[in-house]
Amino acid sequence: MERVLQHGRLLPQLEQALVREFDITRLHEQPEPMAWLARHGAAFSGLVTSARVGADRALLSALPALRVVSSFGVGFDTFDLEALRERGIPLGYTPDVLNDCVADAAFGLLIDVARGVCLADRFVRSGAWERGSFVSTTRVSGKRLGIVGLGRIGRAIARRATGFDMAVRYHNRRPLPDLPQAHEPDLLALARWADFLVLAASAGPGADGMIGAEVLRALGPQGFLINIARGSLVDEAALVAALRDGTIAGAGLDVFAREPDIDPALRALDNVVLMPHAASATRETRADMVALVLENLRGFFASGRVARAVPGTAD
Ligand code: DGY
């Protein structure tokens, strides 16, 4: 059996499947993980982890015999890709299988924050309905949707927008040919145009804080921000200020600068809907992601090929 190191907790069904197929050691269960790794790291040919936990250069350097990494999740901003590329180690991940559920969650947040679903729920539960009527909310259908990052998830969001008769434009590093949606090269112009600005871009050093005070001002007092990508894309202090003083109308957030200990100011605001980084967390999608994590490891050890590897890590 191949010796595989597990870094960080994984879903119980994935952990159970891993121990059936591989000789698994859980790094986080060792009393002093990094000291333990310095003594035993050379024994492992595989590493299994998640997008949330990732693997930095220090961890990868402590695994001199490492040949493959398999990660649960589509994001790879927590991995040191350069360190992996230098050693020709492929990074398996779980794209595509989560597109629909993440896009559904983006629309869930969008409709919720615009129509006040969670707010209305609190209104009814608290008995406030017996004392007065609920506030007027914002129409979703027919509005303008700006998507930042029209990758696989962004395109699934754009498809859903057609059912709401929304006009869609997107901002990407490069315009994509043959798409019906208009490319907007200027992020500020997209924010000014949009009623809803949805973040579906990959995170990374170049994208940190790309949604700052200026973009929020451009989105304006009738505009909503939805983030199902990564908290690091947003200057969160600027977002909290914009939500507080009405610079924007509201936000729907699945991801935050710090998780799970989010900025307490967000909890106190009624114009924000919060999810616990769970956009892909349906039973069906989780099962597909688990299967892909296993397939990526299994395939590599059987044939040297990772079925779904982060581009540039498998060549
Ligand atoms: C992903 O798949 O990257 C999710 O955000 C979970 O981390």
PDB file of C-alpha atoms and ligand atoms in Angstrom:
ATOM      1  CA  MET A   1       0.000   0.000   0.000  1.00  0.00           C
ATOM      2  CA  GLU A   2       1.228   3.508  -0.856  1.00  0.00           C
ATOM      3  CA  ARG A   3       2.012   5.662   2.165  1.00  0.00           C
ATOM      4  CA  VAL A   4      -0.060   8.835   2.053  1.00  0.00           C
ATOM      5  CA  LEU A   5       0.063  11.699   4.522  1.00  0.00           C
ATOM      6  CA  GLN A   6      -3.222  13.398   5.374  1.00  0.00           C
ATOM      7  CA  HIS A   7      -2.897  17.120   6.130  1.00  0.00           C
ATOM      8  CA  GLY A   8      -5.950  18.567   7.895  1.00  0.00           C
ATOM      9  CA  ARG A   9      -9.283  16.975   8.653  1.00  0.00           C
ATOM     10  CA  LEU A  10     -11.360  15.691   5.751  1.00  0.00           C
ATOM     11  CA  LEU A  11     -14.975  14.567   5.467  1.00  0.00           C
ATOM     12  CA  PRO A  12     -15.578  11.316   7.405  1.00  0.00           C
ATOM     13  CA  GLN A  13     -16.595   9.431   4.233  1.00  0.00           C
ATOM     14  CA  LEU A  14     -13.364  10.508   2.525  1.00  0.00           C
ATOM     15  CA  GLU A  15     -11.235   9.562   5.549  1.00  0.00           C
ATOM     16  CA  GLN A  16     -12.925   6.154   5.683  1.00  0.00           C
ATOM     17  CA  ALA A  17     -12.353   5.511   1.976  1.00  0.00           C
ATOM     18  CA  LEU A  18      -8.723   6.672   2.190  1.00  0.00           C
ATOM     19  CA  VAL A  19      -7.798   4.174   4.906  1.00  0.00           C
ATOM     20  CA  ARG A  20      -9.315   1.346   2.846  1.00  0.00           C
ATOM     21  CA  GLU A  21      -7.069   2.084  -0.132  1.00  0.00           C
ATOM     22  CA  PHE A  22      -3.898   3.674   1.239  1.00  0.00           C
ATOM     23  CA  ASP A  23      -1.593   3.522   4.217  1.00  0.00           C
ATOM     24  CA  ILE A  24      -2.744   6.816   5.750  1.00  0.00           C
ATOM     25  CA  THR A  25      -1.090   8.842   8.517  1.00  0.00           C
ATOM     26  CA  ARG A  26      -2.874  11.937   9.828  1.00  0.00           C
ATOM     27  CA  LEU A  27      -0.375  14.706  10.398  1.00  0.00           C
ATOM     28  CA  HIS A  28      -2.762  16.745  12.567  1.00  0.00           C
ATOM     29  CA  GLU A  29      -3.056  13.823  15.009  1.00  0.00           C
ATOM     30  CA  GLN A  30       0.689  13.860  15.753  1.00  0.00           C
ATOM     31  CA  PRO A  31       1.495  15.718  19.004  1.00  0.00           C
ATOM     32  CA  GLU A  32       4.089  17.980  17.360  1.00  0.00           C
ATOM     33  CA  PRO A  33       3.284  17.752  13.668  1.00  0.00           C
ATOM     34  CA  MET A  34       6.275  19.586  12.152  1.00  0.00           C
ATOM     35  CA  ALA A  35       8.837  17.909  14.455  1.00  0.00           C
ATOM     36  CA  TRP A  36       7.227  14.536  13.678  1.00  0.00           C
ATOM     37  CA  LEU A  37       7.348  15.331   9.964  1.00  0.00           C
ATOM     38  CA  ALA A  38      11.054  16.170  10.109  1.00  0.00           C
ATOM     39  CA  ARG A  39      11.676  12.604  11.364  1.00  0.00           C
ATOM     40  CA  HIS A  40       9.146  10.696   9.197  1.00  0.00           C
ATOM     41  CA  GLY A  41       8.450  12.863   6.122  1.00  0.00           C
ATOM     42  CA  ALA A  42      10.642  10.794   3.786  1.00  0.00           C
ATOM     43  CA  ALA A  43       8.267   7.824   4.092  1.00  0.00           C
ATOM     44  CA  PHE A  44       5.413   9.404   2.123  1.00  0.00           C
ATOM     45  CA  SER A  45       4.856   9.323  -1.625  1.00  0.00           C
ATOM     46  CA  GLY A  46       1.403  10.944  -1.496  1.00  0.00           C
ATOM     47  CA  LEU A  47      -0.249  13.855   0.276  1.00  0.00           C
ATOM     48  CA  VAL A  48      -4.004  14.290   0.661  1.00  0.00           C
ATOM     49  CA  THR A  49      -5.471  17.559   1.880  1.00  0.00           C
ATOM     50  CA  SER A  50      -8.104  20.161   1.094  1.00  0.00           C
ATOM     51  CA  ALA A  51      -8.338  23.534  -0.647  1.00  0.00           C
ATOM     52  CA  ARG A  52      -8.926  25.075   2.751  1.00  0.00           C
ATOM     53  CA  VAL A  53      -5.723  23.727   4.327  1.00  0.00           C
ATOM     54  CA  GLY A  54      -3.428  23.478   1.282  1.00  0.00           C
ATOM     55  CA  ALA A  55       0.305  22.818   1.448  1.00  0.00           C
ATOM     56  CA  ASP A  56       3.046  25.419   1.793  1.00  0.00           C
ATOM     57  CA  ARG A  57       6.717  25.161   0.870  1.00  0.00           C
ATOM     58  CA  ALA A  58       7.790  24.152   4.398  1.00  0.00           C
ATOM     59  CA  LEU A  59       5.415  21.184   4.383  1.00  0.00           C
ATOM     60  CA  LEU A  60       6.372  20.119   0.861  1.00  0.00           C
ATOM     61  CA  SER A  61      10.095  20.374   1.673  1.00  0.00           C
ATOM     62  CA  ALA A  62       9.576  18.040   4.610  1.00  0.00           C
ATOM     63  CA  LEU A  63       8.290  15.396   2.148  1.00  0.00           C
ATOM     64  CA  PRO A  64      11.340  14.617  -0.026  1.00  0.00           C
ATOM     65  CA  ALA A  65       9.831  11.466  -1.592  1.00  0.00           C
ATOM     66  CA  LEU A  66       6.504  13.120  -2.436  1.00  0.00           C
ATOM     67  CA  ARG A  67       5.192  12.287  -5.927  1.00  0.00           C
ATOM     68  CA  VAL A  68       1.555  13.392  -5.899  1.00  0.00           C
ATOM     69  CA  VAL A  69      -0.866  15.668  -4.022  1.00  0.00           C
ATOM     70  CA  SER A  70      -4.639  15.238  -4.070  1.00  0.00           C
ATOM     71  CA  SER A  71      -6.819  18.059  -2.771  1.00  0.00           C
ATOM     72  CA  PHE A  72     -10.507  18.213  -1.883  1.00  0.00           C
ATOM     73  CA  GLY A  73     -11.756  21.423  -3.520  1.00  0.00           C
ATOM     74  CA  VAL A  74     -11.376  23.495  -6.651  1.00  0.00           C
ATOM     75  CA  GLY A  75      -9.364  26.401  -5.218  1.00  0.00           C
ATOM     76  CA  PHE A  76      -5.577  26.115  -5.048  1.00  0.00           C
ATOM     77  CA  ASP A  77      -4.556  29.463  -3.538  1.00  0.00           C
ATOM     78  CA  THR A  78      -3.394  27.710  -0.348  1.00  0.00           C
ATOM     79  CA  PHE A  79      -0.824  25.625  -2.253  1.00  0.00           C
ATOM     80  CA  ASP A  80       2.704  26.660  -3.151  1.00  0.00           C
ATOM     81  CA  LEU A  81       2.385  25.903  -6.864  1.00  0.00           C
ATOM     82  CA  GLU A  82       5.941  26.986  -7.579  1.00  0.00           C
ATOM     83  CA  ALA A  83       7.336  24.483  -5.079  1.00  0.00           C
ATOM     84  CA  LEU A  84       5.198  21.757  -6.706  1.00  0.00           C
ATOM     85  CA  ARG A  85       6.247  22.716 -10.253  1.00  0.00           C
ATOM     86  CA  GLU A  86       9.947  22.799  -9.331  1.00  0.00           C
ATOM     87  CA  ARG A  87       9.673  19.140  -8.345  1.00  0.00           C
ATOM     88  CA  GLY A  88       7.192  18.105 -11.070  1.00  0.00           C
ATOM     89  CA  ILE A  89       4.603  17.041  -8.490  1.00  0.00           C
ATOM     90  CA  PRO A  90       1.040  17.028  -9.890  1.00  0.00           C
ATOM     91  CA  LEU A  91      -1.710  18.607  -7.786  1.00  0.00           C
ATOM     92  CA  GLY A  92      -5.023  16.797  -8.173  1.00  0.00           C
ATOM     93  CA  TYR A  93      -8.151  18.833  -7.398  1.00  0.00           C
ATOM     94  CA  THR A  94     -11.925  18.623  -7.862  1.00  0.00           C
ATOM     95  CA  PRO A  95     -13.126  21.044 -10.566  1.00  0.00           C
ATOM     96  CA  ASP A  96     -16.418  20.843 -12.519  1.00  0.00           C
ATOM     97  CA  VAL A  97     -18.286  18.503 -10.174  1.00  0.00           C
ATOM     98  CA  LEU A  98     -19.100  21.470  -7.913  1.00  0.00           C
ATOM     99  CA  ASN A  99     -19.975  24.088 -10.569  1.00  0.00           C
ATOM    100  CA  ASP A 100     -23.749  23.699 -10.336  1.00  0.00           C
ATOM    101  CA  CYS A 101     -23.999  23.718  -6.551  1.00  0.00           C
ATOM    102  CA  VAL A 102     -21.688  26.719  -6.196  1.00  0.00           C
ATOM    103  CA  ALA A 103     -23.660  28.582  -8.880  1.00  0.00           C
ATOM    104  CA  ASP A 104     -26.922  27.639  -7.133  1.00  0.00           C
ATOM    105  CA  ALA A 105     -25.522  28.991  -3.857  1.00  0.00           C
ATOM    106  CA  ALA A 106     -24.457  32.237  -5.573  1.00  0.00           C
ATOM    107  CA  PHE A 107     -28.018  32.702  -6.789  1.00  0.00           C
ATOM    108  CA  GLY A 108     -29.362  31.712  -3.376  1.00  0.00           C
ATOM    109  CA  LEU A 109     -27.302  34.454  -1.733  1.00  0.00           C
ATOM    110  CA  LEU A 110     -28.230  36.921  -4.462  1.00  0.00           C
ATOM    111  CA  ILE A 111     -31.969  36.344  -4.123  1.00  0.00           C
ATOM    112  CA  ASP A 112     -31.746  36.222  -0.346  1.00  0.00           C
ATOM    113  CA  VAL A 113     -29.939  39.519   0.101  1.00  0.00           C
ATOM    114  CA  ALA A 114     -32.058  41.312  -2.539  1.00  0.00           C
ATOM    115  CA  ARG A 115     -35.439  39.981  -1.392  1.00  0.00           C
ATOM    116  CA  GLY A 116     -34.552  39.740   2.294  1.00  0.00           C
ATOM    117  CA  VAL A 117     -35.328  36.037   2.773  1.00  0.00           C
ATOM    118  CA  CYS A 118     -33.255  35.588   5.962  1.00  0.00           C
ATOM    119  CA  LEU A 119     -34.364  38.996   7.175  1.00  0.00           C
ATOM    120  CA  ALA A 120     -38.008  38.064   6.568  1.00  0.00           C
ATOM    121  CA  ASP A 121     -37.464  34.774   8.379  1.00  0.00           C
ATOM    122  CA  ARG A 122     -36.183  36.684  11.425  1.00  0.00           C
ATOM    123  CA  PHE A 123     -39.139  39.076  11.081  1.00  0.00           C
ATOM    124  CA  VAL A 124     -41.695  36.258  11.155  1.00  0.00           C
ATOM    125  CA  ARG A 125     -39.990  34.216  13.895  1.00  0.00           C
ATOM    126  CA  SER A 126     -39.576  37.196  16.214  1.00  0.00           C
ATOM    127  CA  GLY A 127     -43.289  38.013  16.081  1.00  0.00           C
ATOM    128  CA  ALA A 128     -42.559  41.402  14.444  1.00  0.00           C
ATOM    129  CA  TRP A 129     -45.095  40.594  11.702  1.00  0.00           C
ATOM    130  CA  GLU A 130     -47.886  40.855  14.275  1.00  0.00           C
ATOM    131  CA  ARG A 131     -46.857  44.469  14.928  1.00  0.00           C
ATOM    132  CA  GLY A 132     -46.320  45.704  11.369  1.00  0.00           C
ATOM    133  CA  SER A 133     -45.444  44.913   7.761  1.00  0.00           C
ATOM    134  CA  PHE A 134     -42.148  43.800   6.311  1.00  0.00           C
ATOM    135  CA  VAL A 135     -39.949  46.288   4.432  1.00  0.00           C
ATOM    136  CA  SER A 136     -39.975  46.560   0.634  1.00  0.00           C
ATOM    137  CA  THR A 137     -37.090  44.739  -0.981  1.00  0.00           C
ATOM    138  CA  THR A 138     -35.292  44.760  -4.363  1.00  0.00           C
ATOM    139  CA  ARG A 139     -36.391  43.085  -7.611  1.00  0.00           C
ATOM    140  CA  VAL A 140     -34.005  40.483  -9.023  1.00  0.00           C
ATOM    141  CA  SER A 141     -35.535  39.635 -12.422  1.00  0.00           C
ATOM    142  CA  GLY A 142     -34.423  41.747 -15.347  1.00  0.00           C
ATOM    143  CA  LYS A 143     -31.503  43.315 -13.461  1.00  0.00           C
ATOM    144  CA  ARG A 144     -27.825  43.598 -14.451  1.00  0.00           C
ATOM    145  CA  LEU A 145     -25.435  40.913 -13.313  1.00  0.00           C
ATOM    146  CA  GLY A 146     -21.679  41.533 -13.405  1.00  0.00           C
ATOM    147  CA  ILE A 147     -19.524  38.431 -13.002  1.00  0.00           C
ATOM    148  CA  VAL A 148     -15.900  38.781 -11.955  1.00  0.00           C
ATOM    149  CA  GLY A 149     -14.167  35.655 -13.273  1.00  0.00           C
ATOM    150  CA  LEU A 150     -16.060  33.835 -16.009  1.00  0.00           C
ATOM    151  CA  GLY A 151     -14.520  30.414 -15.482  1.00  0.00           C
ATOM    152  CA  ARG A 152     -16.474  27.191 -15.098  1.00  0.00           C
ATOM    153  CA  ILE A 153     -18.421  28.434 -12.061  1.00  0.00           C
ATOM    154  CA  GLY A 154     -18.901  31.915 -13.501  1.00  0.00           C
ATOM    155  CA  ARG A 155     -20.405  30.422 -16.656  1.00  0.00           C
ATOM    156  CA  ALA A 156     -22.805  28.278 -14.590  1.00  0.00           C
ATOM    157  CA  ILE A 157     -23.889  31.481 -12.801  1.00  0.00           C
ATOM    158  CA  ALA A 158     -24.369  33.240 -16.161  1.00  0.00           C
ATOM    159  CA  ARG A 159     -26.575  30.367 -17.389  1.00  0.00           C
ATOM    160  CA  ARG A 160     -28.817  30.711 -14.339  1.00  0.00           C
ATOM    161  CA  ALA A 161     -29.139  34.456 -14.951  1.00  0.00           C
ATOM    162  CA  THR A 162     -30.932  33.817 -18.263  1.00  0.00           C
ATOM    163  CA  GLY A 163     -33.835  32.309 -16.300  1.00  0.00           C
ATOM    164  CA  PHE A 164     -34.145  35.622 -14.461  1.00  0.00           C
ATOM    165  CA  ASP A 165     -34.002  37.655 -17.701  1.00  0.00           C
ATOM    166  CA  MET A 166     -30.849  39.368 -16.465  1.00  0.00           C
ATOM    167  CA  ALA A 167     -28.323  41.187 -18.622  1.00  0.00           C
ATOM    168  CA  VAL A 168     -24.860  39.712 -17.990  1.00  0.00           C
ATOM    169  CA  ARG A 169     -21.398  41.197 -18.451  1.00  0.00           C
ATOM    170  CA  TYR A 170     -18.125  39.818 -17.132  1.00  0.00           C
ATOM    171  CA  HIS A 171     -14.623  40.862 -16.214  1.00  0.00           C
ATOM    172  CA  ASN A 172     -11.773  38.449 -16.921  1.00  0.00           C
ATOM    173  CA  ARG A 173      -8.062  38.782 -17.510  1.00  0.00           C
ATOM    174  CA  ARG A 174      -8.761  37.838 -21.133  1.00  0.00           C
ATOM    175  CA  PRO A 175     -12.052  38.073 -23.076  1.00  0.00           C
ATOM    176  CA  LEU A 176     -13.448  34.673 -23.953  1.00  0.00           C
ATOM    177  CA  PRO A 177     -14.421  34.133 -27.581  1.00  0.00           C
ATOM    178  CA  ASP A 178     -17.822  32.804 -28.684  1.00  0.00           C
ATOM    179  CA  LEU A 179     -19.717  33.795 -25.541  1.00  0.00           C
ATOM    180  CA  PRO A 180     -22.964  35.767 -25.659  1.00  0.00           C
ATOM    181  CA  GLN A 181     -22.015  37.857 -22.600  1.00  0.00           C
ATOM    182  CA  ALA A 182     -20.094  41.108 -23.075  1.00  0.00           C
ATOM    183  CA  HIS A 183     -16.568  41.326 -21.698  1.00  0.00           C
ATOM    184  CA  GLU A 184     -15.860  44.428 -19.606  1.00  0.00           C
ATOM    185  CA  PRO A 185     -12.106  45.021 -19.373  1.00  0.00           C
ATOM    186  CA  ASP A 186     -12.514  47.659 -16.658  1.00  0.00           C
ATOM    187  CA  LEU A 187     -13.600  46.294 -13.265  1.00  0.00           C
ATOM    188  CA  LEU A 188     -14.786  49.730 -12.108  1.00  0.00           C
ATOM    189  CA  ALA A 189     -16.949  50.105 -15.206  1.00  0.00           C
ATOM    190  CA  LEU A 190     -18.458  46.653 -14.563  1.00  0.00           C
ATOM    191  CA  ALA A 191     -19.216  47.609 -10.941  1.00  0.00           C
ATOM    192  CA  ARG A 192     -20.816  50.895 -12.076  1.00  0.00           C
ATOM    193  CA  TRP A 193     -22.983  49.034 -14.616  1.00  0.00           C
ATOM    194  CA  ALA A 194     -24.009  46.108 -12.380  1.00  0.00           C
ATOM    195  CA  ASP A 195     -26.883  45.811  -9.936  1.00  0.00           C
ATOM    196  CA  PHE A 196     -25.302  42.591  -8.654  1.00  0.00           C
ATOM    197  CA  LEU A 197     -21.551  41.981  -8.736  1.00  0.00           C
ATOM    198  CA  VAL A 198     -20.739  38.295  -8.252  1.00  0.00           C
ATOM    199  CA  LEU A 199     -17.191  37.170  -7.488  1.00  0.00           C
ATOM    200  CA  ALA A 200     -16.270  33.834  -9.064  1.00  0.00           C
ATOM    201  CA  ALA A 201     -12.576  34.489  -9.747  1.00  0.00           C
ATOM    202  CA  SER A 202      -9.590  32.441  -8.602  1.00  0.00           C
ATOM    203  CA  ALA A 203      -7.699  33.867  -5.679  1.00  0.00           C
ATOM    204  CA  GLY A 204      -3.969  34.427  -5.599  1.00  0.00           C
ATOM    205  CA  PRO A 205      -1.402  37.121  -4.848  1.00  0.00           C
ATOM    206  CA  GLY A 206      -2.371  39.246  -7.884  1.00  0.00           C
ATOM    207  CA  ALA A 207      -6.063  39.222  -6.936  1.00  0.00           C
ATOM    208  CA  ASP A 208      -5.796  40.066  -3.222  1.00  0.00           C
ATOM    209  CA  GLY A 209      -8.157  42.885  -2.272  1.00  0.00           C
ATOM    210  CA  MET A 210      -9.243  43.499  -5.894  1.00  0.00           C
ATOM    211  CA  ILE A 211     -12.649  44.541  -4.554  1.00  0.00           C
ATOM    212  CA  GLY A 212     -11.759  47.604  -2.501  1.00  0.00           C
ATOM    213  CA  ALA A 213     -13.393  50.896  -1.528  1.00  0.00           C
ATOM    214  CA  GLU A 214     -13.293  52.259  -5.090  1.00  0.00           C
ATOM    215  CA  VAL A 215     -15.073  49.262  -6.628  1.00  0.00           C
ATOM    216  CA  LEU A 216     -17.658  49.330  -3.839  1.00  0.00           C
ATOM    217  CA  ARG A 217     -18.309  53.022  -4.451  1.00  0.00           C
ATOM    218  CA  ALA A 218     -18.748  52.227  -8.150  1.00  0.00           C
ATOM    219  CA  LEU A 219     -21.236  49.449  -7.305  1.00  0.00           C
ATOM    220  CA  GLY A 220     -23.199  52.100  -5.439  1.00  0.00           C
ATOM    221  CA  PRO A 221     -26.063  52.345  -2.953  1.00  0.00           C
ATOM    222  CA  GLN A 222     -28.409  50.180  -5.040  1.00  0.00           C
ATOM    223  CA  GLY A 223     -25.744  47.529  -5.718  1.00  0.00           C
ATOM    224  CA  PHE A 224     -25.138  44.141  -4.098  1.00  0.00           C
ATOM    225  CA  LEU A 225     -21.895  42.160  -3.802  1.00  0.00           C
ATOM    226  CA  ILE A 226     -21.986  38.357  -3.822  1.00  0.00           C
ATOM    227  CA  ASN A 227     -18.835  36.370  -3.005  1.00  0.00           C
ATOM    228  CA  ILE A 228     -18.674  32.612  -3.449  1.00  0.00           C
ATOM    229  CA  ALA A 229     -14.967  32.634  -4.419  1.00  0.00           C
ATOM    230  CA  ARG A 230     -12.466  33.626  -1.706  1.00  0.00           C
ATOM    231  CA  GLY A 231     -12.465  36.191   1.072  1.00  0.00           C
ATOM    232  CA  SER A 232      -9.014  37.400   0.021  1.00  0.00           C
ATOM    233  CA  LEU A 233     -10.486  38.961  -3.148  1.00  0.00           C
ATOM    234  CA  VAL A 234     -12.215  41.578  -1.005  1.00  0.00           C
ATOM    235  CA  ASP A 235     -10.823  44.290   1.235  1.00  0.00           C
ATOM    236  CA  GLU A 236     -13.110  43.225   4.076  1.00  0.00           C
ATOM    237  CA  ALA A 237     -12.642  46.369   6.186  1.00  0.00           C
ATOM    238  CA  ALA A 238     -13.756  48.433   3.168  1.00  0.00           C
ATOM    239  CA  LEU A 239     -16.724  46.086   2.662  1.00  0.00           C
ATOM    240  CA  VAL A 240     -17.856  46.377   6.295  1.00  0.00           C
ATOM    241  CA  ALA A 241     -17.614  50.178   6.053  1.00  0.00           C
ATOM    242  CA  ALA A 242     -19.561  50.173   2.749  1.00  0.00           C
ATOM    243  CA  LEU A 243     -22.311  47.982   4.234  1.00  0.00           C
ATOM    244  CA  ARG A 244     -22.532  50.162   7.343  1.00  0.00           C
ATOM    245  CA  ASP A 245     -22.732  53.538   5.646  1.00  0.00           C
ATOM    246  CA  GLY A 246     -24.896  52.525   2.679  1.00  0.00           C
ATOM    247  CA  THR A 247     -22.157  52.838   0.043  1.00  0.00           C
ATOM    248  CA  ILE A 248     -23.593  49.535  -1.249  1.00  0.00           C
ATOM    249  CA  ALA A 249     -27.040  48.050  -0.598  1.00  0.00           C
ATOM    250  CA  GLY A 250     -25.939  44.674   0.706  1.00  0.00           C
ATOM    251  CA  ALA A 251     -23.802  41.568   0.344  1.00  0.00           C
ATOM    252  CA  GLY A 252     -24.171  37.807   0.228  1.00  0.00           C
ATOM    253  CA  LEU A 253     -21.011  36.118   1.474  1.00  0.00           C
ATOM    254  CA  ASP A 254     -19.966  32.483   1.590  1.00  0.00           C
ATOM    255  CA  VAL A 255     -16.285  33.290   2.128  1.00  0.00           C
ATOM    256  CA  PHE A 256     -14.377  35.637   4.416  1.00  0.00           C
ATOM    257  CA  ALA A 257     -10.931  37.033   5.115  1.00  0.00           C
ATOM    258  CA  ARG A 258     -10.700  34.845   8.253  1.00  0.00           C
ATOM    259  CA  GLU A 259     -12.693  31.643   8.582  1.00  0.00           C
ATOM    260  CA  PRO A 260     -14.446  30.616  10.742  1.00  0.00           C
ATOM    261  CA  ASP A 261     -13.739  33.559  13.097  1.00  0.00           C
ATOM    262  CA  ILE A 262     -15.270  36.188  10.848  1.00  0.00           C
ATOM    263  CA  ASP A 263     -15.256  39.912  11.529  1.00  0.00           C
ATOM    264  CA  PRO A 264     -17.926  40.313  14.273  1.00  0.00           C
ATOM    265  CA  ALA A 265     -19.118  43.528  12.574  1.00  0.00           C
ATOM    266  CA  LEU A 266     -20.593  41.366   9.791  1.00  0.00           C
ATOM    267  CA  ARG A 267     -22.771  39.465  12.261  1.00  0.00           C
ATOM    268  CA  ALA A 268     -24.411  42.675  13.407  1.00  0.00           C
ATOM    269  CA  LEU A 269     -25.416  43.920   9.938  1.00  0.00           C
ATOM    270  CA  ASP A 270     -28.884  43.198   8.564  1.00  0.00           C
ATOM    271  CA  ASN A 271     -27.959  43.923   4.940  1.00  0.00           C
ATOM    272  CA  VAL A 272     -25.600  40.960   4.681  1.00  0.00           C
ATOM    273  CA  VAL A 273     -26.403  37.261   4.320  1.00  0.00           C
ATOM    274  CA  LEU A 274     -23.721  34.910   5.646  1.00  0.00           C
ATOM    275  CA  MET A 275     -22.926  31.307   4.739  1.00  0.00           C
ATOM    276  CA  PRO A 276     -20.159  29.201   6.375  1.00  0.00           C
ATOM    277  CA  HIS A 277     -18.028  28.566   3.232  1.00  0.00           C
ATOM    278  CA  ALA A 278     -20.518  25.923   2.171  1.00  0.00           C
ATOM    279  CA  ALA A 279     -21.412  26.763  -1.439  1.00  0.00           C
ATOM    280  CA  SER A 280     -20.421  23.320  -2.697  1.00  0.00           C
ATOM    281  CA  ALA A 281     -21.539  21.470   0.436  1.00  0.00           C
ATOM    282  CA  THR A 282     -24.439  19.383  -0.821  1.00  0.00           C
ATOM    283  CA  ARG A 283     -24.437  15.640  -0.211  1.00  0.00           C
ATOM    284  CA  GLU A 284     -24.389  14.971  -3.958  1.00  0.00           C
ATOM    285  CA  THR A 285     -21.499  17.296  -4.781  1.00  0.00           C
ATOM    286  CA  ARG A 286     -19.505  16.245  -1.733  1.00  0.00           C
ATOM    287  CA  ALA A 287     -19.828  12.610  -2.875  1.00  0.00           C
ATOM    288  CA  ASP A 288     -18.561  13.567  -6.344  1.00  0.00           C
ATOM    289  CA  MET A 289     -15.655  15.521  -4.838  1.00  0.00           C
ATOM    290  CA  VAL A 290     -14.721  12.591  -2.573  1.00  0.00           C
ATOM    291  CA  ALA A 291     -14.748  10.262  -5.592  1.00  0.00           C
ATOM    292  CA  LEU A 292     -12.460  12.611  -7.523  1.00  0.00           C
ATOM    293  CA  VAL A 293      -9.953  12.988  -4.667  1.00  0.00           C
ATOM    294  CA  LEU A 294      -9.687   9.183  -4.559  1.00  0.00           C
ATOM    295  CA  GLU A 295      -9.566   8.809  -8.339  1.00  0.00           C
ATOM    296  CA  ASN A 296      -6.754  11.378  -8.598  1.00  0.00           C
ATOM    297  CA  LEU A 297      -4.624   9.458  -6.076  1.00  0.00           C
ATOM    298  CA  ARG A 298      -5.520   6.005  -7.354  1.00  0.00           C
ATOM    299  CA  GLY A 299      -4.924   6.967 -10.984  1.00  0.00           C
ATOM    300  CA  PHE A 300      -1.524   8.431 -10.215  1.00  0.00           C
ATOM    301  CA  PHE A 301      -0.305   5.375  -8.319  1.00  0.00           C
ATOM    302  CA  ALA A 302      -1.702   3.029 -11.009  1.00  0.00           C
ATOM    303  CA  SER A 303      -0.601   4.840 -14.166  1.00  0.00           C
ATOM    304  CA  GLY A 304       1.332   7.984 -13.244  1.00  0.00           C
ATOM    305  CA  ARG A 305      -1.559  10.175 -14.424  1.00  0.00           C
ATOM    306  CA  VAL A 306      -3.773  12.390 -12.285  1.00  0.00           C
ATOM    307  CA  ALA A 307      -7.281  12.554 -13.803  1.00  0.00           C
ATOM    308  CA  ARG A 308      -7.858  16.213 -12.854  1.00  0.00           C
ATOM    309  CA  ALA A 309      -4.653  18.090 -12.136  1.00  0.00           C
ATOM    310  CA  VAL A 310      -4.252  21.846 -11.650  1.00  0.00           C
ATOM    311  CA  PRO A 311      -2.997  23.110 -15.044  1.00  0.00           C
ATOM    312  CA  GLY A 312       0.750  23.447 -15.138  1.00  0.00           C
ATOM    313  CA  THR A 313       1.414  20.994 -12.312  1.00  0.00           C
ATOM    314  CA  ALA A 314       1.153  17.761 -14.274  1.00  0.00           C
ATOM    315  CA  ASP A 315       3.359  18.404 -17.342  1.00  0.00           C
TER     316      ASP A 315
HETATM  317  C1  DGY B   1     -13.229  24.852  -2.996  1.00  0.00           C
HETATM  318  O1  DGY B   1     -13.627  23.861  -3.602  1.00  0.00           O
HETATM  319  O2  DGY B   1     -12.177  25.440  -3.254  1.00  0.00           O
HETATM  320  C2  DGY B   1     -14.107  25.298  -1.872  1.00  0.00           C
HETATM  321  O3  DGY B   1     -14.048  26.672  -1.685  1.00  0.00           O
HETATM  322  C3  DGY B   1     -13.756  24.590  -0.612  1.00  0.00           C
HETATM  323  O4  DGY B   1     -12.576  25.089  -0.069  1.00  0.00           O
END
